[in-house]
């Protein structure tokens, strides 16, 4: 399972990268705004900074909602750095743009996916990644994990190579449950990765080992 971090915060990205388990980064316009990154030039520079920190794929989202605009923006994003993946919304023109980019060998991440039918369309358009938003479904009392399971079944039925990128992950149990279902990738905040480290018995056990070592070596 690949671990992506879902943020535009360079410190968080560097911390996850330093842990040695980071496979990539996803961003979106809201995450960029949260970091105060505004204006086309600053946003493009920020993507380059992210690519300099991580080794893996970095999703950069288009703002345009029409096919021509998405193609223009996506081509500029893809030209920025070989690690850039063009992130496209799941609307008709987004699917057309996904097909356009996949035919050209440019990686894509189809985002804002909330149903199995949408995920099927993204796979047929040749998406590299499909991003079902499980946390946002949970937020409205709908079973987000079930969506991941349904997409897994559909993709396995036909051998689609599109990778399921479980997005809108909120906590460690989302990560564990997605791993059980067989999601190819998860993207979440730093806390959803570092939270996996935590177990009180690990801390108690380590303290005991160190105390016993100290006693034996006094
Ligand atoms: C996906 O790529 C999105 O950036 C993200 O996971 C959305 O998460 P949120 O629902 O926590 O905003």
XYZ file of N, CA, C and O and ligand atoms in Angstrom:
884
model
N 0.851 -1.201 0.000
C 0.000 0.000 0.000
C 0.888 1.254 0.000
O 1.777 1.382 0.838
N 0.581 2.160 -0.932
C 1.367 3.403 -0.962
C 0.782 4.397 0.043
O -0.440 4.483 0.188
N 1.674 5.145 0.679
C 1.260 6.212 1.595
C 1.544 7.563 0.938
O 2.688 7.898 0.667
N 0.489 8.330 0.696
C 0.638 9.708 0.251
C 0.235 10.612 1.417
O -0.594 10.230 2.238
N 0.811 11.811 1.453
C 0.371 12.778 2.451
C -0.479 13.831 1.745
O -0.140 14.261 0.631
N -1.579 14.209 2.395
C -2.553 15.098 1.775
C -2.396 16.491 2.376
O -3.110 16.865 3.308
N -1.455 17.234 1.863
C -1.171 18.556 2.427
C -0.288 19.353 1.465
O 0.356 18.768 0.587
N -0.273 20.672 1.680
C 0.685 21.506 0.951
C 1.695 22.082 1.936
O 2.486 22.954 1.582
N 1.658 21.566 3.190
C 2.572 22.067 4.217
C 3.945 21.408 4.074
O 4.079 20.180 4.246
N 4.953 22.215 3.777
C 6.275 21.656 3.467
C 6.911 20.950 4.660
O 7.602 19.940 4.496
N 6.665 21.465 5.881
C 7.237 20.824 7.080
C 6.648 19.429 7.280
O 7.368 18.474 7.584
N 5.326 19.328 7.129
C 4.674 18.015 7.282
C 5.167 17.039 6.209
O 5.402 15.853 6.487
N 5.330 17.540 4.995
C 5.799 16.677 3.901
C 7.219 16.189 4.210
O 7.529 15.002 4.080
N 8.062 17.121 4.675
C 9.450 16.753 4.992
C 9.493 15.746 6.141
O 10.305 14.806 6.118
N 8.615 15.927 7.129
C 8.603 14.995 8.273
C 8.195 13.584 7.825
O 8.808 12.588 8.225
N 7.170 13.498 6.987
C 6.735 12.176 6.497
C 7.812 11.553 5.614
O 8.078 10.345 5.683
N 8.452 12.378 4.803
C 9.531 11.882 3.930
C 10.683 11.349 4.780
O 11.247 10.289 4.500
N 11.020 12.075 5.852
C 12.145 11.671 6.708
C 11.870 10.337 7.391
O 12.798 9.584 7.698
N 10.578 10.044 7.616
C 10.213 8.770 8.248
C 10.536 7.593 7.319
O 10.695 6.453 7.764
N 10.637 7.879 6.043
C 11.053 6.839 5.079
C 9.907 6.012 4.527
O 10.139 4.987 3.882
N 8.658 6.446 4.785
C 7.532 5.630 4.321
C 6.634 6.385 3.328
O 5.557 5.910 2.990
N 7.094 7.541 2.883
C 6.225 8.366 2.029
C 6.406 8.019 0.553
O 7.526 7.937 0.056
N 5.266 7.809 -0.128
C 5.318 7.467 -1.556
C 4.841 8.592 -2.457
O 4.921 8.467 -3.684
N 4.307 9.665 -1.873
C 3.835 10.759 -2.714
C 3.021 11.764 -1.928
O 2.856 11.649 -0.715
N 2.513 12.764 -2.662
C 1.771 13.870 -2.047
C 0.532 14.159 -2.890
O 0.589 14.092 -4.120
N -0.570 14.457 -2.201
C -1.726 15.008 -2.916
C -1.995 16.404 -2.359
O -1.798 16.651 -1.173
N -2.405 17.283 -3.247
C -2.777 18.635 -2.827
C -4.111 18.953 -3.483
O -4.586 18.196 -4.342
N -4.705 20.024 -3.051
C -5.895 20.539 -3.740
C -5.927 22.044 -3.510
O -5.146 22.560 -2.697
N -6.778 22.778 -4.214
C -6.772 24.237 -4.063
C -7.029 24.691 -2.629
O -6.472 25.699 -2.188
N -7.837 23.936 -1.880
C -8.111 24.325 -0.486
C -6.855 24.167 0.360
O -6.564 25.013 1.227
N -6.104 23.099 0.136
C -4.878 22.864 0.916
C -3.826 23.925 0.596
O -3.081 24.367 1.476
N -3.761 24.343 -0.664
C -2.823 25.414 -1.061
C -3.212 26.717 -0.358
O -2.369 27.410 0.218
N -4.511 27.023 -0.382
C -4.989 28.266 0.240
C -4.708 28.248 1.745
O -4.346 29.277 2.326
N -4.864 27.057 2.354
C -4.623 26.936 3.803
C -3.195 27.338 4.165
O -2.925 27.860 5.242
N -2.263 27.067 3.245
C -0.849 27.425 3.488
C -0.540 28.838 3.046
O 0.619 29.268 3.059
N -1.566 29.545 2.543
C -1.370 30.927 2.098
C -0.675 31.025 0.749
O -0.095 32.063 0.417
N -0.718 29.943 -0.026
C -0.075 29.960 -1.344
C -1.109 30.401 -2.377
O -2.065 29.664 -2.674
N -0.934 31.608 -2.896
C -1.902 32.140 -3.863
C -1.164 32.699 -5.076
O 0.025 33.013 -4.992
N -1.874 32.825 -6.177
C -1.277 33.358 -7.410
C -0.594 32.234 -8.164
O 0.106 31.406 -7.572
N -0.796 32.244 -9.496
C -0.326 31.133 -10.334
C 1.158 30.826 -10.149
O 1.561 29.676 -9.959
N 1.974 31.893 -10.168
C 3.420 31.676 -10.093
C 3.834 31.037 -8.763
O 4.620 30.079 -8.724
N 3.255 31.548 -7.675
C 3.572 30.986 -6.344
C 3.124 29.536 -6.235
O 3.809 28.693 -5.642
N 1.962 29.259 -6.794
C 1.434 27.888 -6.720
C 2.351 26.942 -7.500
O 2.734 25.870 -7.000
N 2.750 27.344 -8.689
C 3.635 26.484 -9.500
C 4.981 26.279 -8.795
O 5.514 25.160 -8.738
N 5.500 27.342 -8.199
C 6.775 27.221 -7.452
C 6.635 26.283 -6.265
O 7.547 25.540 -5.926
N 5.469 26.357 -5.630
C 5.235 25.498 -4.457
C 5.231 24.026 -4.877
O 5.778 23.177 -4.167
N 4.623 23.723 -6.007
C 4.640 22.332 -6.495
C 6.081 21.866 -6.709
O 6.422 20.733 -6.394
N 6.905 22.767 -7.238
C 8.321 22.394 -7.473
C 9.015 22.117 -6.143
O 9.791 21.169 -6.031
N 8.715 22.934 -5.128
C 9.330 22.722 -3.800
C 8.908 21.363 -3.253
O 9.714 20.645 -2.663
N 7.635 21.022 -3.427
C 7.149 19.725 -2.929
C 7.889 18.593 -3.653
O 8.346 17.632 -3.023
N 8.029 18.728 -4.962
C 8.716 17.679 -5.744
C 10.177 17.533 -5.299
O 10.734 16.428 -5.366
N 10.768 18.615 -4.848
C 12.167 18.540 -4.386
C 12.285 17.783 -3.065
O 13.347 17.271 -2.735
N 11.191 17.741 -2.301
C 11.245 17.063 -0.993
C 10.976 15.564 -1.127
O 11.633 14.754 -0.484
N 9.988 15.213 -1.953
C 9.584 13.794 -2.027
C 10.111 13.122 -3.292
O 10.479 13.784 -4.265
N 10.136 11.767 -3.241
C 10.596 11.018 -4.412
C 9.438 10.631 -5.344
O 9.634 10.375 -6.509
N 8.211 10.549 -4.777
C 7.102 9.962 -5.551
C 6.216 10.962 -6.259
O 6.582 12.125 -6.457
N 5.018 10.480 -6.611
C 4.054 11.275 -7.380
C 3.472 12.425 -6.559
O 3.158 12.255 -5.380
N 3.305 13.563 -7.215
C 2.750 14.757 -6.567
C 1.538 15.228 -7.386
O 1.695 15.665 -8.522
N 0.357 15.094 -6.805
C -0.850 15.491 -7.542
C -1.045 16.999 -7.485
O -1.058 17.597 -6.398
N -1.223 17.596 -8.655
C -1.445 19.040 -8.773
C -2.768 19.243 -9.503
O -2.931 18.769 -10.642
N -3.692 19.948 -8.850
C -5.066 20.019 -9.372
C -5.284 21.193 -10.319
O -4.838 22.310 -10.040
N -6.000 20.931 -11.404
C -6.345 22.014 -12.334
C -7.499 22.824 -11.740
O -8.283 22.310 -10.940
N -7.592 24.070 -12.149
C -8.679 24.943 -11.685
C -9.765 25.036 -12.757
O -10.940 25.167 -12.458
N -9.349 24.933 -14.028
C -10.308 25.036 -15.138
C -11.349 23.922 -15.041
O -11.057 22.837 -14.514
N -12.534 24.180 -15.565
C -13.581 23.151 -15.551
C -14.045 22.806 -16.971
O -14.988 22.057 -17.149
N -13.373 23.382 -17.977
C -13.689 23.032 -19.364
C -12.502 22.272 -19.951
O -11.368 22.421 -19.483
N -12.789 21.447 -20.970
C -11.762 20.569 -21.528
C -10.511 21.334 -21.966
O -9.395 20.990 -21.572
N -10.694 22.384 -22.765
C -9.515 23.114 -23.280
C -8.693 23.723 -22.145
O -7.463 23.663 -22.151
N -9.396 24.280 -21.180
C -8.699 24.887 -20.034
C -7.938 23.839 -19.240
O -6.801 24.074 -18.803
N -8.569 22.678 -19.035
C -7.916 21.609 -18.265
C -6.671 21.107 -18.989
O -5.646 20.840 -18.361
N -6.779 20.974 -20.302
C -5.634 20.491 -21.084
C -4.483 21.493 -21.000
O -3.328 21.119 -20.745
N -4.814 22.780 -21.156
C -3.779 23.823 -21.100
C -3.091 23.832 -19.725
O -1.860 23.787 -19.623
N -3.908 23.854 -18.691
C -3.355 23.884 -17.325
C -2.597 22.597 -17.008
O -1.507 22.627 -16.437
N -3.200 21.471 -17.373
C -2.588 20.165 -17.070
C -1.249 20.010 -17.766
O -0.294 19.481 -17.180
N -1.163 20.492 -19.016
C 0.110 20.374 -19.736
C 1.190 21.231 -19.063
O 2.338 20.820 -18.938
N 0.786 22.417 -18.605
C 1.747 23.295 -17.916
C 2.198 22.649 -16.604
O 3.380 22.690 -16.244
N 1.257 22.040 -15.891
C 1.608 21.380 -14.625
C 2.548 20.202 -14.880
O 3.569 20.041 -14.202
N 2.202 19.389 -15.872
C 3.014 18.194 -16.157
C 4.428 18.586 -16.594
O 5.390 17.854 -16.326
N 4.546 19.750 -17.250
C 5.856 20.202 -17.733
C 6.736 20.710 -16.590
O 7.958 20.825 -16.735
N 6.100 20.997 -15.447
C 6.842 21.543 -14.298
C 7.904 20.590 -13.779
O 9.011 20.982 -13.433
N 7.515 19.294 -13.671
C 8.401 18.313 -13.023
C 7.914 16.911 -13.396
O 6.687 16.687 -13.457
N 8.813 15.956 -13.599
C 8.372 14.596 -13.970
C 7.517 13.900 -12.904
O 6.811 12.947 -13.217
N 7.562 14.391 -11.649
C 6.761 13.738 -10.598
C 5.304 14.226 -10.556
O 4.490 13.672 -9.827
N 5.008 15.256 -11.331
C 3.645 15.821 -11.263
C 2.615 14.897 -11.920
O 2.818 14.373 -13.023
N 1.508 14.716 -11.187
C 0.340 13.976 -11.683
C -0.775 15.001 -11.830
O -1.027 15.776 -10.895
N -1.428 15.037 -12.992
C -2.468 16.043 -13.223
C -3.773 15.583 -12.562
O -4.302 14.517 -12.877
N -4.247 16.410 -11.644
C -5.447 16.057 -10.882
C -6.661 16.738 -11.510
O -6.688 17.964 -11.660
N -7.655 15.928 -11.857
C -8.807 16.410 -12.620
C -10.108 16.065 -11.896
O -10.230 14.948 -11.380
N -11.085 16.979 -11.898
C -12.354 16.668 -11.231
C -13.199 15.693 -12.055
O -13.125 15.689 -13.287
N -13.994 14.895 -11.349
C -14.853 13.914 -12.021
C -16.107 14.596 -12.553
O -17.179 14.559 -11.923
N -15.909 15.309 -13.676
C -17.032 15.877 -14.425
C -16.771 15.454 -15.865
O -15.697 14.912 -16.168
N -17.736 15.673 -16.752
C -17.591 15.167 -18.121
C -16.285 15.644 -18.768
O -15.530 14.840 -19.337
N -15.996 16.935 -18.657
C -14.773 17.440 -19.290
C -13.519 16.903 -18.596
O -12.459 16.761 -19.222
N -13.651 16.608 -17.303
C -12.526 16.007 -16.575
C -12.227 14.612 -17.099
O -11.061 14.213 -17.216
N -13.278 13.870 -17.407
C -13.096 12.513 -17.952
C -12.472 12.605 -19.356
O -11.549 11.858 -19.686
N -12.953 13.563 -20.149
C -12.368 13.751 -21.493
C -10.892 14.114 -21.380
O -10.044 13.608 -22.112
N -10.590 15.007 -20.449
C -9.191 15.431 -20.265
C -8.348 14.265 -19.747
O -7.188 14.102 -20.142
N -8.941 13.434 -18.906
C -8.224 12.259 -18.383
C -7.821 11.350 -19.542
O -6.683 10.875 -19.620
N -8.771 11.115 -20.456
C -8.485 10.264 -21.630
C -7.373 10.907 -22.473
O -6.449 10.231 -22.923
N -7.480 12.226 -22.651
C -6.470 12.953 -23.430
C -5.084 12.749 -22.823
O -4.131 12.407 -23.514
N -4.974 12.949 -21.513
C -3.658 12.837 -20.862
C -3.185 11.382 -20.825
O -1.998 11.120 -21.043
N -4.087 10.456 -20.572
C -3.623 9.057 -20.499
C -3.152 8.591 -21.873
O -2.167 7.855 -21.974
N -3.798 9.053 -22.933
C -3.334 8.709 -24.298
C -1.935 9.264 -24.557
O -1.177 8.721 -25.349
N -1.614 10.374 -23.882
C -0.281 10.992 -24.071
C 0.748 10.469 -23.076
O 1.874 10.942 -23.040
N 0.331 9.538 -22.216
C 1.265 8.974 -21.232
C 1.516 9.894 -20.042
O 2.508 9.718 -19.328
N 0.616 10.872 -19.844
C 0.753 11.765 -18.683
C -0.128 11.230 -17.553
O -1.306 10.911 -17.764
N 0.458 11.112 -16.348
C -0.272 10.541 -15.223
C -1.410 11.458 -14.757
O -1.254 12.692 -14.761
N -2.518 10.819 -14.338
C -3.685 11.578 -13.892
C -4.223 11.023 -12.570
O -4.045 9.841 -12.268
N -4.888 11.903 -11.841
C -5.592 11.531 -10.614
C -6.983 12.132 -10.734
O -7.132 13.355 -10.752
N -7.998 11.280 -10.876
C -9.362 11.795 -11.007
C -9.957 11.911 -9.606
O -10.063 10.931 -8.871
N -10.334 13.135 -9.281
C -10.697 13.453 -7.901
C -12.187 13.759 -7.742
O -12.917 13.838 -8.730
N -12.598 13.892 -6.472
C -13.992 14.163 -6.127
C -14.895 13.028 -6.584
O -15.948 13.239 -7.199
N -14.463 11.812 -6.270
C -15.212 10.605 -6.642
C -16.011 10.128 -5.426
O -15.457 9.918 -4.343
N -17.314 9.978 -5.637
C -18.202 9.602 -4.527
C -19.091 8.408 -4.858
O -19.981 8.072 -4.069
N -18.913 7.780 -6.038
C -19.751 6.620 -6.373
C -18.948 5.627 -7.194
O -17.973 5.993 -7.867
N -19.362 4.346 -7.169
C -18.654 3.327 -7.956
C -18.730 3.608 -9.457
O -17.788 3.343 -10.208
N -19.874 4.163 -9.902
C -20.032 4.473 -11.334
C -19.023 5.525 -11.780
O -18.438 5.426 -12.873
N -18.794 6.514 -10.942
C -17.800 7.542 -11.272
C -16.409 6.910 -11.365
O -15.627 7.220 -12.271
N -16.125 5.984 -10.448
C -14.805 5.329 -10.446
C -14.634 4.460 -11.695
O -13.530 4.359 -12.249
N -15.728 3.857 -12.142
C -15.678 3.033 -13.362
C -15.345 3.916 -14.574
O -14.511 3.565 -15.418
N -15.979 5.082 -14.642
C -15.698 6.012 -15.741
C -14.231 6.451 -15.738
O -13.579 6.501 -16.791
N -13.712 6.751 -14.556
C -12.315 7.202 -14.456
C -11.371 6.104 -14.954
O -10.410 6.378 -15.680
N -11.671 4.859 -14.579
C -10.812 3.745 -15.020
C -10.879 3.582 -16.523
O -9.855 3.376 -17.193
N -12.093 3.696 -17.081
C -12.229 3.546 -18.538
C -11.517 4.660 -19.294
O -11.074 4.482 -20.425
N -11.404 5.832 -18.652
C -10.688 6.947 -19.287
C -9.178 6.828 -19.079
O -8.417 7.691 -19.503
N -8.761 5.757 -18.411
C -7.311 5.500 -18.282
C -6.632 6.221 -17.135
O -5.404 6.405 -17.157
N -7.419 6.617 -16.112
C -6.818 7.335 -14.971
C -5.718 6.499 -14.324
O -5.852 5.278 -14.191
N -4.647 7.178 -13.914
C -3.596 6.496 -13.143
C -4.119 6.220 -11.743
O -3.940 5.117 -11.216
N -4.748 7.225 -11.154
C -5.326 7.107 -9.812
C -6.778 7.573 -9.856
O -7.124 8.485 -10.607
N -7.601 6.949 -9.004
C -8.951 7.458 -8.776
C -9.044 7.763 -7.289
O -8.572 6.988 -6.460
N -9.615 8.937 -6.966
C -9.661 9.375 -5.564
C -11.075 9.393 -4.999
O -11.776 10.417 -5.072
N -11.523 8.277 -4.418
C -12.792 8.301 -3.674
C -12.586 8.968 -2.315
O -11.609 8.675 -1.617
N -13.483 9.887 -1.947
C -13.342 10.691 -0.718
C -14.101 10.024 0.419
O -15.259 10.327 0.673
N -13.437 9.158 1.151
C -14.200 8.406 2.146
C -14.612 9.233 3.357
O -15.728 9.077 3.868
N -13.755 10.126 3.831
C -14.107 10.937 5.000
C -15.325 11.815 4.752
O -16.189 11.949 5.620
N -15.402 12.385 3.558
C -16.532 13.284 3.287
C -17.840 12.507 3.200
O -18.913 13.055 3.469
N -17.768 11.215 2.786
C -18.979 10.388 2.798
C -19.357 10.065 4.238
O -20.523 10.152 4.620
N -18.353 9.709 5.052
C -18.630 9.448 6.476
C -19.270 10.674 7.131
O -20.155 10.539 7.974
N -18.786 11.867 6.716
C -19.321 13.118 7.294
C -20.829 13.248 7.104
O -21.501 13.933 7.866
N -21.358 12.632 6.018
C -22.814 12.752 5.784
C -23.516 11.425 6.043
O -24.488 11.067 5.379
N -22.949 10.658 7.007
C -23.563 9.395 7.445
C -23.727 8.380 6.325
O -24.711 7.651 6.269
N -22.744 8.355 5.417
C -22.731 7.350 4.347
C -21.446 6.556 4.532
O -20.441 7.102 4.975
N -21.484 5.253 4.169
C -20.342 4.381 4.446
C -19.230 4.566 3.401
O -19.265 3.976 2.329
N -18.261 5.414 3.757
C -17.160 5.690 2.828
C -16.335 4.457 2.516
O -15.911 4.259 1.373
N -16.111 3.623 3.518
C -15.288 2.424 3.291
C -15.948 1.476 2.307
O -15.282 0.802 1.515
N -17.297 1.427 2.370
C -18.010 0.549 1.434
C -17.747 0.971 -0.013
O -17.635 0.127 -0.906
N -17.611 2.279 -0.231
C -17.301 2.746 -1.589
C -15.943 2.208 -2.039
O -15.796 1.763 -3.186
N -14.960 2.231 -1.145
C -13.633 1.714 -1.500
C -13.748 0.218 -1.864
O -13.173 -0.242 -2.858
N -14.532 -0.517 -1.070
C -14.699 -1.960 -1.316
C -15.389 -2.216 -2.655
O -14.989 -3.122 -3.410
N -16.399 -1.402 -2.968
C -17.119 -1.590 -4.236
C -16.196 -1.306 -5.431
O -16.216 -2.033 -6.438
N -15.391 -0.261 -5.313
C -14.479 0.071 -6.420
C -13.433 -1.044 -6.574
O -13.104 -1.458 -7.689
N -12.947 -1.548 -5.425
C -11.951 -2.647 -5.471
C -12.532 -3.829 -6.259
O -11.868 -4.398 -7.133
N -13.801 -4.184 -5.940
C -14.431 -5.328 -6.609
C -14.559 -5.080 -8.118
O -14.219 -5.934 -8.931
N -15.021 -3.898 -8.471
C -15.219 -3.582 -9.901
C -13.885 -3.612 -10.646
O -13.776 -4.212 -11.723
N -12.860 -2.997 -10.075
C -11.563 -2.952 -10.760
C -10.977 -4.360 -10.885
O -10.382 -4.706 -11.915
N -11.159 -5.168 -9.842
C -10.625 -6.537 -9.893
C -11.392 -7.390 -10.905
O -10.805 -8.243 -11.578
N -12.689 -7.150 -11.022
C -13.501 -7.924 -11.984
C -12.953 -7.810 -13.397
O -13.030 -8.741 -14.186
N -12.430 -6.621 -13.723
C -12.016 -6.371 -15.111
C -10.518 -6.122 -15.268
O -10.068 -5.846 -16.374
N -9.791 -6.204 -14.179
C -8.345 -6.006 -14.270
C -7.945 -4.587 -14.636
O -6.909 -4.384 -15.291
N -8.743 -3.597 -14.219
C -8.342 -2.198 -14.471
C -7.046 -1.899 -13.725
O -6.864 -2.311 -12.583
N -6.156 -1.179 -14.379
C -4.883 -0.870 -13.721
C -4.942 0.439 -12.922
O -3.995 0.779 -12.210
N -6.026 1.181 -13.034
C -6.183 2.418 -12.238
C -6.031 2.088 -10.757
O -6.640 1.134 -10.271
N -5.193 2.874 -10.074
C -4.972 2.610 -8.653
C -6.007 3.355 -7.796
O -6.280 4.536 -8.040
N -6.554 2.637 -6.828
C -7.520 3.253 -5.908
C -6.739 4.036 -4.859
O -5.949 3.471 -4.106
N -6.972 5.348 -4.862
C -6.273 6.255 -3.950
C -7.315 6.725 -2.925
O -8.066 7.665 -3.199
N -7.406 6.024 -1.813
C -8.397 6.388 -0.799
C -8.056 7.773 -0.261
O -7.004 7.974 0.350
N -8.954 8.728 -0.512
C -8.690 10.124 -0.131
C -9.648 10.552 0.965
O -10.565 9.812 1.331
N -9.381 11.757 1.482
C -10.209 12.273 2.575
C -10.141 11.316 3.771
O -11.121 11.088 4.467
N -8.936 10.789 3.967
C -8.659 9.940 5.139
C -8.553 10.874 6.347
O -7.902 11.911 6.256
N -9.171 10.499 7.446
C -9.182 11.405 8.588
C -8.351 10.892 9.765
O -7.919 11.663 10.600
N -8.177 9.559 9.852
C -7.499 9.011 11.031
C -6.908 7.641 10.719
O -7.121 7.084 9.620
N -6.202 7.113 11.715
C -5.467 5.857 11.499
C -6.368 4.674 11.151
O -5.975 3.819 10.365
N -7.565 4.622 11.743
C -8.432 3.471 11.449
C -8.896 3.475 9.998
O -9.109 2.412 9.410
N -9.053 4.657 9.408
C -9.344 4.706 7.976
C -8.213 4.030 7.192
O -8.455 3.307 6.232
N -6.967 4.298 7.638
C -5.809 3.714 6.923
C -5.842 2.192 7.042
O -5.695 1.475 6.036
N -6.054 1.706 8.264
C -6.079 0.253 8.496
C -7.215 -0.395 7.688
O -7.018 -1.418 7.020
N -8.402 0.209 7.743
C -9.550 -0.379 7.040
C -9.332 -0.375 5.527
O -9.695 -1.333 4.838
N -8.725 0.688 5.011
C -8.435 0.732 3.566
C -7.405 -0.332 3.194
O -7.494 -0.945 2.129
N -6.443 -0.562 4.086
C -5.432 -1.593 3.823
C -6.087 -2.977 3.784
O -5.747 -3.826 2.958
N -7.059 -3.203 4.691
C -7.756 -4.501 4.722
C -8.547 -4.719 3.430
O -8.611 -5.827 2.910
N -9.146 -3.647 2.927
C -9.964 -3.760 1.711
C -9.079 -3.960 0.481
O -9.479 -4.564 -0.500
N -7.859 -3.447 0.561
C -6.964 -3.587 -0.589
C -6.864 -2.329 -1.421
O -6.611 -2.395 -2.638
N -7.066 -1.167 -0.777
C -6.849 0.096 -1.486
C -5.369 0.168 -1.866
O -4.510 -0.218 -1.080
N -5.081 0.635 -3.074
C -3.676 0.669 -3.519
C -2.894 1.761 -2.807
O -1.692 1.615 -2.563
N -3.576 2.854 -2.514
C -2.930 4.043 -1.959
C -3.866 4.649 -0.913
O -5.082 4.498 -1.018
N -3.297 5.323 0.067
C -4.129 6.156 0.931
C -3.473 7.524 0.983
O -2.246 7.633 0.916
N -4.302 8.567 1.077
C -3.737 9.898 1.300
C -4.449 10.547 2.474
O -5.672 10.580 2.540
N -3.643 11.000 3.433
C -4.216 11.600 4.631
C -3.243 12.575 5.242
O -2.107 12.731 4.773
N -3.684 13.236 6.331
C -2.792 14.177 7.007
C -1.636 13.444 7.691
O -1.707 12.217 7.884
N -0.619 14.189 8.101
C 0.547 13.594 8.767
C 0.123 12.735 9.963
O 0.666 11.649 10.188
N -0.889 13.211 10.706
C -1.328 12.484 11.913
C -1.846 11.086 11.583
O -1.748 10.181 12.413
N -2.384 10.898 10.374
C -2.902 9.563 10.016
C -1.754 8.588 9.753
O -1.939 7.371 9.793
N -0.559 9.128 9.493
C 0.630 8.278 9.287
C 1.348 8.082 10.618
O 1.580 6.942 11.039
N 1.651 9.178 11.294
C 2.417 9.053 12.549
C 1.589 8.374 13.640
O 2.139 7.725 14.531
N 0.273 8.489 13.546
C -0.600 7.833 14.525
C -0.428 6.323 14.506
O -0.685 5.639 15.504
N -0.003 5.789 13.377
C 0.184 4.327 13.254
C 1.327 3.838 14.143
O 1.418 2.651 14.441
N 2.206 4.769 14.543
C 3.349 4.383 15.392
C 2.909 4.019 16.808
O 3.591 3.273 17.506
N 1.776 4.582 17.201
C 1.463 4.608 18.638
C 0.875 3.320 19.183
O -0.107 2.790 18.650
N 1.499 2.815 20.276
C 0.887 1.767 21.089
C 1.486 1.859 22.486
O 2.714 1.847 22.619
N 0.649 1.929 23.512
C 1.202 2.079 24.871
C 2.117 0.918 25.251
O 3.102 1.125 25.977
N 1.830 -0.296 24.772
C 2.675 -1.442 25.144
C 4.073 -1.314 24.533
O 5.046 -1.825 25.092
N 4.170 -0.635 23.404
C 5.496 -0.386 22.808
C 6.289 0.534 23.727
O 7.465 0.275 24.039
N 5.635 1.608 24.193
C 6.319 2.566 25.076
C 6.690 1.910 26.401
O 7.817 2.069 26.890
N 5.752 1.144 26.986
C 6.012 0.477 28.273
C 7.141 -0.546 28.096
O 8.065 -0.639 28.911
N 7.056 -1.321 27.019
C 8.061 -2.359 26.753
C 9.439 -1.765 26.558
O 10.442 -2.271 27.082
N 9.518 -0.654 25.832
C 10.824 -0.023 25.568
C 11.410 0.531 26.868
O 12.612 0.349 27.143
N 10.556 1.162 27.678
C 11.028 1.715 28.950
C 11.597 0.588 29.815
O 12.634 0.747 30.472
N 10.922 -0.577 29.816
C 11.379 -1.716 30.641
C 12.719 -2.253 30.111
O 13.635 -2.539 30.880
N 12.804 -2.407 28.791
C 14.068 -2.899 28.207
C 15.229 -1.987 28.612
O 16.301 -2.445 29.001
N 14.995 -0.678 28.497
C 16.069 0.285 28.798
C 16.416 0.267 30.292
O 17.592 0.327 30.663
N 15.389 0.144 31.151
C 15.622 0.115 32.588
C 16.428 -1.153 32.945
O 17.379 -1.098 33.738
N 16.044 -2.299 32.369
C 16.750 -3.562 32.666
C 18.195 -3.504 32.158
O 19.119 -3.990 32.816
N 18.381 -2.891 31.012
C 19.752 -2.742 30.480
C 20.595 -1.913 31.443
O 21.740 -2.272 31.763
N 19.978 -0.803 31.914
C 20.690 0.106 32.809
C 21.101 -0.629 34.087
O 22.237 -0.532 34.548
N 20.142 -1.411 34.670
C 20.418 -2.171 35.905
C 21.604 -3.111 35.700
O 22.535 -3.167 36.485
N 21.574 -3.848 34.568
C 22.617 -4.848 34.282
C 23.961 -4.234 33.953
O 24.976 -4.927 33.955
N 23.979 -2.951 33.619
C 25.235 -2.335 33.171
C 25.704 -1.212 34.088
O 26.516 -0.370 33.662
N 25.168 -1.197 35.316
C 25.584 -0.144 36.248
C 26.985 -0.415 36.814
O 27.382 -1.562 36.987
C -7.825 14.319 -2.119
O -6.903 14.254 -2.884
C -8.192 15.506 -1.355
O -7.105 16.403 -1.359
C -8.474 15.249 0.096
O -8.167 13.943 0.492
C -9.732 15.785 0.641
O -9.780 15.547 2.024
P -10.765 16.311 3.009
O -12.130 15.733 2.818
O -10.229 16.003 4.373
O -10.710 17.762 2.638
